[in-house]
GROMACS .gro file of C-alpha atoms in nm:
model
  463
    1MET     CA    1   0.988   0.876  -1.137
    2ARG     CA    2   1.148   1.098  -0.872
    3VAL     CA    3   1.054   0.980  -0.523
    4CYS     CA    4   1.125   1.114  -0.175
    5VAL     CA    5   1.064   0.890   0.128
    6ILE     CA    6   1.070   1.071   0.463
    7GLY     CA    7   1.137   0.833   0.753
    8THR     CA    8   1.348   0.517   0.724
    9GLY     CA    9   1.188   0.272   0.965
   10TYR     CA   10   1.053  -0.063   0.846
   11VAL     CA   11   0.799   0.091   0.609
   12GLY     CA   12   1.002   0.384   0.477
   13LEU     CA   13   1.330   0.205   0.415
   14VAL     CA   14   1.168  -0.101   0.256
   15THR     CA   15   0.946   0.120   0.038
   16GLY     CA   16   1.236   0.341  -0.072
   17ALA     CA   17   1.475   0.054  -0.143
   18CYS     CA   18   1.217  -0.148  -0.337
   19LEU     CA   19   1.103   0.150  -0.545
   20ALA     CA   20   1.467   0.221  -0.629
   21HIS     CA   21   1.517  -0.147  -0.718
   22ILE     CA   22   1.238  -0.134  -0.977
   23GLY     CA   23   1.394   0.170  -1.145
   24HIS     CA   24   1.273   0.487  -0.974
   25ASN     CA   25   1.507   0.766  -0.857
   26VAL     CA   26   1.470   0.768  -0.477
   27ILE     CA   27   1.601   0.983  -0.195
   28CYS     CA   28   1.538   0.863   0.162
   29ILE     CA   29   1.534   1.132   0.432
   30ASP     CA   30   1.592   1.076   0.802
   31ASN     CA   31   1.682   1.325   1.076
   32ASN     CA   32   1.916   1.075   1.246
   33GLU     CA   33   2.262   1.154   1.106
   34GLU     CA   34   2.419   0.830   1.236
   35LYS     CA   35   2.148   0.628   1.068
   36VAL     CA   36   2.195   0.817   0.741
   37LYS     CA   37   2.569   0.751   0.756
   38LEU     CA   38   2.505   0.378   0.813
   39MET     CA   39   2.263   0.358   0.520
   40LYS     CA   40   2.500   0.544   0.289
   41SER     CA   41   2.753   0.267   0.357
   42GLY     CA   42   2.498   0.014   0.231
   43GLN     CA   43   2.404  -0.123   0.572
   44SER     CA   44   2.047  -0.156   0.691
   45PRO     CA   45   1.973  -0.024   1.042
   46ILE     CA   46   1.705  -0.294   1.081
   47PHE     CA   47   1.711  -0.670   1.032
   48GLU     CA   48   1.481  -0.761   0.744
   49PRO     CA   49   1.556  -1.055   0.511
   50GLY     CA   50   1.669  -0.938   0.167
   51LEU     CA   51   1.672  -0.566   0.250
   52SER     CA   52   2.051  -0.516   0.265
   53GLU     CA   53   2.092  -0.680  -0.077
   54ILE     CA   54   1.819  -0.460  -0.229
   55MET     CA   55   1.978  -0.148  -0.076
   56GLN     CA   56   2.326  -0.237  -0.204
   57SER     CA   57   2.191  -0.305  -0.553
   58ALA     CA   58   2.007   0.031  -0.559
   59ILE     CA   59   2.315   0.217  -0.435
   60ASN     CA   60   2.531   0.053  -0.704
   61SER     CA   61   2.279   0.149  -0.973
   62GLY     CA   62   2.264   0.509  -0.847
   63ASN     CA   63   1.888   0.485  -0.796
   64ILE     CA   64   1.893   0.560  -0.423
   65GLN     CA   65   2.056   0.815  -0.196
   66PHE     CA   66   2.024   0.893   0.175
   67SER     CA   67   2.021   1.234   0.337
   68SER     CA   68   1.906   1.431   0.641
   69ASP     CA   69   1.825   1.736   0.424
   70LEU     CA   70   1.444   1.756   0.408
   71ALA     CA   71   1.450   2.050   0.166
   72ALA     CA   72   1.665   1.852  -0.079
   73GLY     CA   73   1.422   1.561  -0.057
   74VAL     CA   74   1.115   1.777  -0.114
   75HIS     CA   75   1.280   1.951  -0.410
   76HIS     CA   76   1.381   1.615  -0.559
   77GLY     CA   77   1.053   1.427  -0.537
   78GLU     CA   78   0.743   1.450  -0.749
   79ILE     CA   79   0.600   1.190  -0.511
   80LEU     CA   80   0.669   1.251  -0.141
   81PHE     CA   81   0.605   0.962   0.101
   82ILE     CA   82   0.548   1.040   0.470
   83ALA     CA   83   0.666   0.722   0.645
   84VAL     CA   84   0.747   0.830   1.000
   85GLY     CA   85   0.633   0.649   1.313
   86THR     CA   86   0.294   0.697   1.479
   87PRO     CA   87   0.352   0.529   1.818
   88PRO     CA   88   0.061   0.479   2.058
   89LEU     CA   89  -0.008   0.726   2.337
   90PRO     CA   90  -0.106   0.590   2.682
   91ASN     CA   91  -0.477   0.634   2.599
   92GLY     CA   92  -0.446   0.429   2.278
   93GLU     CA   93  -0.455   0.728   2.046
   94SER     CA   94  -0.186   0.750   1.775
   95ASP     CA   95   0.092   1.003   1.833
   96THR     CA   96   0.093   1.205   1.510
   97ARG     CA   97   0.345   1.473   1.604
   98TYR     CA   98   0.611   1.328   1.371
   99VAL     CA   99   0.366   1.325   1.080
  100GLU     CA  100   0.271   1.683   1.166
  101ALA     CA  101   0.637   1.796   1.175
  102VAL     CA  102   0.706   1.636   0.835
  103ALA     CA  103   0.391   1.780   0.676
  104ARG     CA  104   0.481   2.127   0.803
  105GLY     CA  105   0.837   2.081   0.677
  106ILE     CA  106   0.708   1.981   0.334
  107GLY     CA  107   0.494   2.298   0.323
  108GLU     CA  108   0.791   2.513   0.420
  109ASN     CA  109   1.003   2.363   0.140
  110LEU     CA  110   0.768   2.308  -0.156
  111ASN     CA  111   0.939   2.460  -0.457
  112GLY     CA  112   0.683   2.452  -0.736
  113GLY     CA  113   0.576   2.184  -0.978
  114TYR     CA  114   0.293   1.942  -0.902
  115LYS     CA  115   0.357   1.709  -0.607
  116VAL     CA  116   0.175   1.410  -0.464
  117ILE     CA  117   0.210   1.384  -0.085
  118VAL     CA  118   0.151   1.025   0.025
  119ASN     CA  119   0.051   0.915   0.373
  120LYS     CA  120   0.234   0.583   0.410
  121SER     CA  121   0.239   0.606   0.789
  122THR     CA  122  -0.058   0.446   0.962
  123VAL     CA  123  -0.251   0.757   1.057
  124PRO     CA  124  -0.589   0.820   1.224
  125ILE     CA  125  -0.892   0.829   0.997
  126GLY     CA  126  -0.932   1.181   0.860
  127SER     CA  127  -0.557   1.249   0.852
  128GLY     CA  128  -0.548   1.307   0.475
  129ASP     CA  129  -0.737   1.637   0.505
  130TRP     CA  130  -0.543   1.718   0.822
  131VAL     CA  131  -0.206   1.667   0.646
  132ARG     CA  132  -0.322   1.896   0.365
  133MET     CA  133  -0.408   2.162   0.624
  134ILE     CA  134  -0.066   2.128   0.794
  135VAL     CA  135   0.116   2.155   0.458
  136LEU     CA  136  -0.082   2.472   0.383
  137ASP     CA  137   0.009   2.602   0.732
  138GLY     CA  138   0.377   2.545   0.644
  139ILE     CA  139   0.334   2.747   0.324
  140ALA     CA  140   0.156   3.024   0.518
  141GLU     CA  141   0.440   3.037   0.774
  142ARG     CA  142   0.681   3.080   0.487
  143GLN     CA  143   0.474   3.369   0.351
  144LYS     CA  144   0.470   3.537   0.693
  145THR     CA  145   0.847   3.502   0.730
  146LEU     CA  146   0.908   3.651   0.386
  147ALA     CA  147   0.659   3.933   0.449
  148ALA     CA  148   0.828   4.015   0.781
  149SER     CA  149   1.157   4.053   0.596
  150GLY     CA  150   0.993   4.285   0.343
  151ASP     CA  151   1.003   4.030   0.059
  152THR     CA  152   0.661   4.005  -0.110
  153SER     CA  153   0.795   3.902  -0.450
  154SER     CA  154   0.728   3.535  -0.382
  155ASP     CA  155   0.360   3.577  -0.283
  156ASP     CA  156   0.221   3.476  -0.622
  157LYS     CA  157   0.450   3.174  -0.648
  158LEU     CA  158   0.359   3.053  -0.298
  159SER     CA  159  -0.011   3.093  -0.376
  160GLU     CA  160   0.045   2.883  -0.687
  161ILE     CA  161   0.234   2.616  -0.485
  162ALA     CA  162  -0.054   2.601  -0.235
  163ASN     CA  163  -0.283   2.485  -0.516
  164ASP     CA  164  -0.035   2.250  -0.682
  165PHE     CA  165  -0.027   1.939  -0.463
  166ASP     CA  166  -0.260   1.658  -0.360
  167VAL     CA  167  -0.263   1.419  -0.067
  168VAL     CA  168  -0.306   1.044  -0.119
  169SER     CA  169  -0.346   0.770   0.141
  170ASN     CA  170  -0.148   0.458   0.045
  171PRO     CA  171  -0.157   0.223   0.347
  172GLU     CA  172   0.108  -0.047   0.377
  173PHE     CA  173   0.035  -0.413   0.445
  174LEU     CA  174   0.393  -0.533   0.501
  175ARG     CA  175   0.472  -0.812   0.744
  176GLU     CA  176   0.795  -0.773   0.939
  177GLY     CA  177   1.023  -1.058   0.840
  178SER     CA  178   0.888  -1.069   0.484
  179ALA     CA  179   0.848  -0.698   0.399
  180VAL     CA  180   1.061  -0.709   0.082
  181HIS     CA  181   0.868  -1.012  -0.044
  182ASP     CA  182   0.536  -0.844   0.039
  183THR     CA  183   0.635  -0.526  -0.148
  184PHE     CA  184   0.698  -0.717  -0.471
  185ASN     CA  185   0.411  -0.965  -0.420
  186PRO     CA  186   0.123  -0.766  -0.267
  187ASP     CA  187  -0.234  -0.893  -0.232
  188ARG     CA  188  -0.360  -0.548  -0.327
  189ILE     CA  189  -0.259  -0.184  -0.354
  190VAL     CA  190  -0.494   0.071  -0.194
  191LEU     CA  191  -0.496   0.434  -0.308
  192GLY     CA  192  -0.718   0.686  -0.134
  193GLY     CA  193  -0.769   1.030  -0.282
  194ASN     CA  194  -1.001   1.257  -0.476
  195SER     CA  195  -0.758   1.363  -0.750
  196GLN     CA  196  -0.736   1.157  -1.068
  197GLN     CA  197  -0.399   1.316  -1.144
  198ALA     CA  198  -0.259   1.204  -0.809
  199THR     CA  199  -0.394   0.847  -0.823
  200GLY     CA  200  -0.282   0.827  -1.186
  201MET     CA  201   0.076   0.909  -1.084
  202MET     CA  202   0.060   0.650  -0.806
  203LYS     CA  203  -0.058   0.386  -1.055
  204GLU     CA  204   0.235   0.478  -1.279
  205LEU     CA  205   0.473   0.452  -0.982
  206TYR     CA  206   0.352   0.102  -0.896
  207ALA     CA  207   0.306  -0.022  -1.254
  208PRO     CA  208   0.603  -0.267  -1.249
  209ILE     CA  209   0.472  -0.419  -0.925
  210VAL     CA  210   0.111  -0.427  -1.046
  211GLU     CA  211   0.228  -0.605  -1.362
  212ARG     CA  212   0.418  -0.862  -1.147
  213LYS     CA  213   0.753  -0.784  -1.314
  214PHE     CA  214   0.934  -0.847  -0.984
  215ALA     CA  215   0.699  -1.110  -0.842
  216VAL     CA  216   0.794  -1.463  -0.744
  217ASP     CA  217   0.526  -1.588  -0.985
  218GLN     CA  218   0.512  -1.350  -1.281
  219SER     CA  219   0.232  -1.549  -1.446
  220LEU     CA  220  -0.024  -1.433  -1.190
  221PRO     CA  221  -0.286  -1.177  -1.298
  222PRO     CA  222  -0.212  -0.810  -1.222
  223VAL     CA  223  -0.223  -0.694  -0.862
  224PRO     CA  224  -0.568  -0.548  -0.779
  225VAL     CA  225  -0.553  -0.169  -0.733
  226LEU     CA  226  -0.838  -0.030  -0.523
  227VAL     CA  227  -0.900   0.345  -0.553
  228THR     CA  228  -1.113   0.490  -0.272
  229ASP     CA  229  -1.172   0.815  -0.089
  230LEU     CA  230  -0.912   0.917   0.170
  231SER     CA  231  -1.105   0.809   0.481
  232SER     CA  232  -1.191   0.465   0.340
  233ALA     CA  233  -0.825   0.397   0.255
  234GLU     CA  234  -0.722   0.491   0.609
  235MET     CA  235  -0.998   0.270   0.753
  236ILE     CA  236  -0.893  -0.027   0.536
  237LYS     CA  237  -0.554  -0.039   0.709
  238TYR     CA  238  -0.701  -0.034   1.059
  239ALA     CA  239  -0.982  -0.276   0.973
  240ALA     CA  240  -0.742  -0.530   0.818
  241ASN     CA  241  -0.515  -0.540   1.123
  242ALA     CA  242  -0.808  -0.539   1.367
  243PHE     CA  243  -0.963  -0.836   1.185
  244LEU     CA  244  -0.640  -1.039   1.187
  245ALA     CA  245  -0.580  -0.962   1.555
  246THR     CA  246  -0.938  -1.067   1.632
  247LYS     CA  247  -0.890  -1.391   1.437
  248ILE     CA  248  -0.584  -1.477   1.649
  249SER     CA  249  -0.768  -1.391   1.971
  250PHE     CA  250  -1.058  -1.609   1.856
  251ILE     CA  251  -0.842  -1.919   1.802
  252ASN     CA  252  -0.668  -1.855   2.135
  253GLU     CA  253  -1.007  -1.848   2.306
  254VAL     CA  254  -1.091  -2.179   2.133
  255ALA     CA  255  -0.752  -2.319   2.247
  256ASN     CA  256  -0.830  -2.240   2.608
  257ILE     CA  257  -1.158  -2.429   2.579
  258CYS     CA  258  -0.974  -2.718   2.406
  259ASP     CA  259  -0.739  -2.740   2.704
  260ARG     CA  260  -1.038  -2.792   2.931
  261VAL     CA  261  -1.233  -3.042   2.721
  262GLY     CA  262  -0.942  -3.248   2.586
  263ALA     CA  263  -0.953  -3.139   2.221
  264ASP     CA  264  -0.646  -3.045   2.011
  265VAL     CA  265  -0.666  -2.689   1.880
  266THR     CA  266  -0.423  -2.762   1.596
  267GLN     CA  267  -0.672  -3.016   1.460
  268VAL     CA  268  -0.965  -2.783   1.524
  269ALA     CA  269  -0.787  -2.499   1.340
  270LYS     CA  270  -0.714  -2.729   1.048
  271GLY     CA  271  -1.076  -2.838   1.033
  272ILE     CA  272  -1.225  -2.489   1.036
  273GLY     CA  273  -0.947  -2.347   0.816
  274LEU     CA  274  -1.049  -2.578   0.531
  275ASP     CA  275  -1.373  -2.381   0.513
  276SER     CA  276  -1.313  -2.131   0.229
  277ARG     CA  277  -1.514  -1.870   0.420
  278ILE     CA  278  -1.267  -1.889   0.711
  279GLY     CA  279  -0.927  -1.986   0.565
  280SER     CA  280  -0.628  -2.127   0.750
  281LYS     CA  281  -0.417  -1.814   0.800
  282PHE     CA  282  -0.393  -1.652   1.145
  283LEU     CA  283  -0.542  -1.957   1.316
  284GLN     CA  284  -0.225  -2.053   1.502
  285ALA     CA  285  -0.301  -2.063   1.875
  286GLY     CA  286  -0.033  -1.956   2.120
  287ILE     CA  287   0.062  -1.687   2.370
  288GLY     CA  288  -0.084  -1.395   2.180
  289TRP     CA  289   0.004  -1.123   1.933
  290GLY     CA  290   0.246  -0.834   1.979
  291GLY     CA  291   0.470  -0.614   1.769
  292SER     CA  292   0.435  -0.257   1.652
  293CYS     CA  293   0.120  -0.288   1.438
  294PHE     CA  294  -0.159  -0.498   1.587
  295PRO     CA  295  -0.158  -0.349   1.939
  296LYS     CA  296  -0.124   0.008   1.811
  297ASP     CA  297  -0.378  -0.017   1.529
  298VAL     CA  298  -0.648  -0.200   1.724
  299SER     CA  299  -0.614   0.050   2.010
  300ALA     CA  300  -0.628   0.343   1.767
  301LEU     CA  301  -0.945   0.210   1.605
  302ILE     CA  302  -1.108   0.158   1.947
  303HIS     CA  303  -1.009   0.515   2.038
  304THR     CA  304  -1.151   0.651   1.711
  305ALA     CA  305  -1.479   0.469   1.774
  306ASP     CA  306  -1.493   0.620   2.126
  307ASP     CA  307  -1.433   0.967   1.978
  308TYR     CA  308  -1.740   0.922   1.760
  309GLY     CA  309  -1.965   0.784   2.034
  310TYR     CA  310  -1.940   0.415   1.953
  311GLU     CA  311  -1.805   0.138   2.178
  312ALA     CA  312  -1.611  -0.119   1.971
  313GLN     CA  313  -1.692  -0.412   2.200
  314LEU     CA  314  -1.559  -0.691   1.976
  315MET     CA  315  -1.221  -0.518   1.936
  316LYS     CA  316  -1.200  -0.447   2.307
  317ALA     CA  317  -1.265  -0.817   2.369
  318ALA     CA  318  -0.989  -0.914   2.123
  319VAL     CA  319  -0.743  -0.698   2.319
  320SER     CA  320  -0.864  -0.839   2.651
  321VAL     CA  321  -0.826  -1.201   2.532
  322ASN     CA  322  -0.476  -1.123   2.406
  323GLU     CA  323  -0.367  -0.972   2.737
  324ARG     CA  324  -0.500  -1.279   2.917
  325GLN     CA  325  -0.330  -1.513   2.669
  326ARG     CA  326   0.015  -1.378   2.747
  327LEU     CA  327  -0.016  -1.522   3.096
  328ILE     CA  328  -0.100  -1.873   2.968
  329ALA     CA  329   0.269  -1.973   2.955
  330LEU     CA  330   0.309  -1.856   3.315
  331GLU     CA  331   0.009  -2.064   3.427
  332LYS     CA  332   0.145  -2.372   3.250
  333LEU     CA  333   0.486  -2.322   3.415
  334GLN     CA  334   0.316  -2.306   3.755
  335GLN     CA  335   0.120  -2.624   3.680
  336ALA     CA  336   0.440  -2.809   3.583
  337LEU     CA  337   0.683  -2.668   3.843
  338LYS     CA  338   0.441  -2.550   4.116
  339ILE     CA  339   0.648  -2.282   4.294
  340LEU     CA  340   0.853  -2.069   4.050
  341LYS     CA  341   1.057  -1.887   4.316
  342GLY     CA  342   1.418  -2.007   4.291
  343LYS     CA  343   1.357  -2.190   3.962
  344THR     CA  344   1.539  -2.114   3.634
  345VAL     CA  345   1.328  -2.067   3.322
  346GLY     CA  346   1.475  -2.042   2.972
  347LEU     CA  347   1.299  -1.859   2.689
  348LEU     CA  348   1.348  -1.977   2.331
  349GLY     CA  349   1.305  -1.654   2.136
  350LEU     CA  350   1.254  -1.294   2.240
  351THR     CA  351   1.129  -1.105   1.933
  352PHE     CA  352   0.754  -1.075   1.880
  353LYS     CA  353   0.779  -1.291   1.566
  354PRO     CA  354   1.056  -1.475   1.375
  355ASP     CA  355   1.283  -1.315   1.112
  356THR     CA  356   1.291  -0.975   1.278
  357ASP     CA  357   1.486  -0.802   1.555
  358ASP     CA  358   1.175  -0.618   1.675
  359LEU     CA  359   1.101  -0.642   2.047
  360ARG     CA  360   0.817  -0.388   2.052
  361ASP     CA  361   0.532  -0.522   2.266
  362ALA     CA  362   0.679  -0.873   2.242
  363PRO     CA  363   0.504  -1.131   2.466
  364ALA     CA  364   0.850  -1.229   2.596
  365LEU     CA  365   0.882  -0.895   2.775
  366MET     CA  366   0.571  -0.950   2.988
  367LEU     CA  367   0.682  -1.307   3.059
  368ILE     CA  368   1.024  -1.184   3.179
  369GLU     CA  369   0.859  -0.923   3.401
  370GLN     CA  370   0.616  -1.172   3.559
  371LEU     CA  371   0.879  -1.444   3.611
  372ASN     CA  372   1.105  -1.192   3.784
  373ARG     CA  373   0.812  -1.084   4.002
  374LEU     CA  374   0.760  -1.447   4.107
  375GLY     CA  375   1.127  -1.490   4.197
  376ALA     CA  376   1.243  -1.703   3.902
  377LYS     CA  377   1.577  -1.663   3.727
  378VAL     CA  378   1.520  -1.596   3.356
  379LYS     CA  379   1.752  -1.684   3.069
  380ALA     CA  380   1.687  -1.646   2.696
  381TYR     CA  381   1.828  -1.733   2.357
  382ASP     CA  382   1.719  -1.559   2.036
  383PRO     CA  383   1.893  -1.610   1.698
  384ILE     CA  384   1.909  -1.234   1.632
  385ILE     CA  385   1.899  -1.063   1.973
  386SER     CA  386   2.171  -1.293   2.109
  387GLN     CA  387   2.404  -1.178   1.831
  388THR     CA  388   2.341  -0.803   1.856
  389GLY     CA  389   2.407  -0.530   2.107
  390MET     CA  390   2.030  -0.499   2.161
  391ARG     CA  391   2.049  -0.761   2.435
  392HIS     CA  392   2.212  -0.503   2.662
  393GLY     CA  393   1.885  -0.308   2.671
  394LEU     CA  394   1.699  -0.603   2.828
  395SER     CA  395   1.665  -0.618   3.205
  396GLY     CA  396   1.582  -0.913   3.426
  397VAL     CA  397   1.708  -1.172   3.179
  398LEU     CA  398   2.043  -1.336   3.101
  399VAL     CA  399   2.077  -1.361   2.722
  400GLU     CA  400   2.273  -1.673   2.623
  401THR     CA  401   2.467  -1.721   2.298
  402ASP     CA  402   2.326  -2.062   2.203
  403ALA     CA  403   2.036  -2.295   2.284
  404GLU     CA  404   2.243  -2.551   2.476
  405ARG     CA  405   2.384  -2.285   2.709
  406LEU     CA  406   2.025  -2.174   2.759
  407ALA     CA  407   1.909  -2.525   2.856
  408ASP     CA  408   2.197  -2.583   3.098
  409GLY     CA  409   2.059  -2.572   3.454
  410CYS     CA  410   1.703  -2.477   3.353
  411ASP     CA  411   1.393  -2.618   3.523
  412ALA     CA  412   1.178  -2.546   3.217
  413LEU     CA  413   1.196  -2.396   2.869
  414VAL     CA  414   0.929  -2.182   2.703
  415LEU     CA  415   0.921  -2.155   2.324
  416VAL     CA  416   0.815  -1.791   2.278
  417THR     CA  417   0.908  -1.721   1.914
  418GLU     CA  418   0.875  -1.981   1.638
  419TRP     CA  419   1.214  -1.928   1.473
  420GLN     CA  420   1.268  -2.194   1.205
  421GLN     CA  421   1.606  -2.278   1.360
  422PHE     CA  422   1.423  -2.407   1.668
  423SER     CA  423   1.281  -2.700   1.471
  424THR     CA  424   1.627  -2.855   1.432
  425LEU     CA  425   1.786  -2.805   1.775
  426ASN     CA  426   1.939  -3.103   1.955
  427TYR     CA  427   1.657  -3.137   2.208
  428GLY     CA  428   1.785  -3.472   2.335
  429LYS     CA  429   2.109  -3.311   2.447
  430MET     CA  430   1.927  -3.005   2.582
  431ALA     CA  431   1.695  -3.221   2.796
  432LYS     CA  432   1.998  -3.388   2.962
  433LEU     CA  433   2.144  -3.047   3.052
  434MET     CA  434   1.829  -2.938   3.239
  435ASN     CA  435   1.729  -2.984   3.603
  436HIS     CA  436   1.376  -3.068   3.489
  437ALA     CA  437   1.310  -3.130   3.119
  438VAL     CA  438   0.985  -2.935   3.081
  439MET     CA  439   0.895  -2.768   2.748
  440ILE     CA  440   0.611  -2.516   2.734
  441ASP     CA  441   0.550  -2.473   2.360
  442GLY     CA  442   0.394  -2.127   2.348
  443ARG     CA  443   0.345  -2.142   1.970
  444ASN     CA  444   0.249  -2.509   1.918
  445PHE     CA  445   0.553  -2.514   1.691
  446LEU     CA  446   0.721  -2.837   1.800
  447ASP     CA  447   0.608  -3.195   1.744
  448PRO     CA  448   0.489  -3.335   2.079
  449GLN     CA  449   0.599  -3.694   2.010
  450THR     CA  450   0.947  -3.582   1.903
  451MET     CA  451   0.983  -3.378   2.222
  452ILE     CA  452   0.862  -3.665   2.443
  453LYS     CA  453   1.108  -3.899   2.270
  454ALA     CA  454   1.384  -3.643   2.343
  455GLY     CA  455   1.301  -3.670   2.713
  456PHE     CA  456   1.077  -3.367   2.764
  457GLN     CA  457   0.750  -3.324   2.945
  458TYR     CA  458   0.575  -3.144   2.658
  459VAL     CA  459   0.298  -2.887   2.717
  460GLY     CA  460   0.133  -2.703   2.426
  461VAL     CA  461  -0.147  -2.447   2.409
  462GLY     CA  462  -0.491  -2.604   2.360
  463ARG     CA  463  -0.340  -2.947   2.293
   0.00000   0.00000   0.00000
């Protein structure tokens, strides 16, 4: 099938590359010329395991191309994915101006033939009908422009085009750091729309994935495909992320109680996770959630509830607990070192989670800000950030090139991101390089006995 993906962030680029890999003819559109040039050379502008290899394979097969020409993309695709960013506004509402610009651009460039316009961006509930309206506005603008020039010959064709497309909501459930894996091995595919023709084309598009032809375990039953109305599909995305964020906040609340009563939250989480009604995922206590999805989506859902006269108290509490949790590492540093002014603190990890270069709303950023405020010197080592130019955009922190340089002269270390590489560092050597061998394990990632044996004063969260 002919596919156009507009926007090449995490969602757009992964979606486009993976659809090309399974045999579709894909064009990815982005208005950043430098980014387009980079992608044409086979390089990914983001760090995501397996993505560069998938891109290179699709380029070699001729199944993918990259361009900044929106008209060419719209003309090419029978399925048009809108995958641009919807960053949060200060009030928590989603900023949909990029979605609006793309929808209007699609309307201005539709060239006939049935099209399915797919909302892949995480958009406010009700955006499906709104996108349809904006596309129609784009067509109307085109009619006005032509009429002003005296050309009315295209009126009938434009009226036909206005009735020859449908909008579908197809929310993504990709985890940064395993987005390629998640695309080929999804838990479910959600399609929201009221047109059988449109959802039928989407089912055809995803057929190889549904049939597990590219899955790690191809013997599994087909991927469940849930077809809903537009608003329900949009709500599913928000509700899923809000639930997972709430689950993390819940176990962090339990961890804080464990700290006070002498229980071990890792054992508690294991015990409750064995209950099939609860499950073990997202029960890892630590210093809170961050990234581009959870904070934005929970805030957007709270804002939507407020718009409709309902106060989402549970979700507001989940956000409040998370904000409080980010200061836990700071409190534990103060308990171990007392005065932080004049002390040197090293952060193991900067990104909001491992296997990504994403610093958006990362807990490390608040920690750096607060440590600077209290007069501490802050150093950091991150397996990706330390190797890229991105470290130059960080202020108030000295980014070291390896873990031992980080430890040298530190009064304490804080494990902020649970990179797998951190499980095999030479902690014995690192402890000897430090002024005070204190380890605040903000993710309960390290084995306490191993760290004590290496010479550290080990402090976990809820342990």
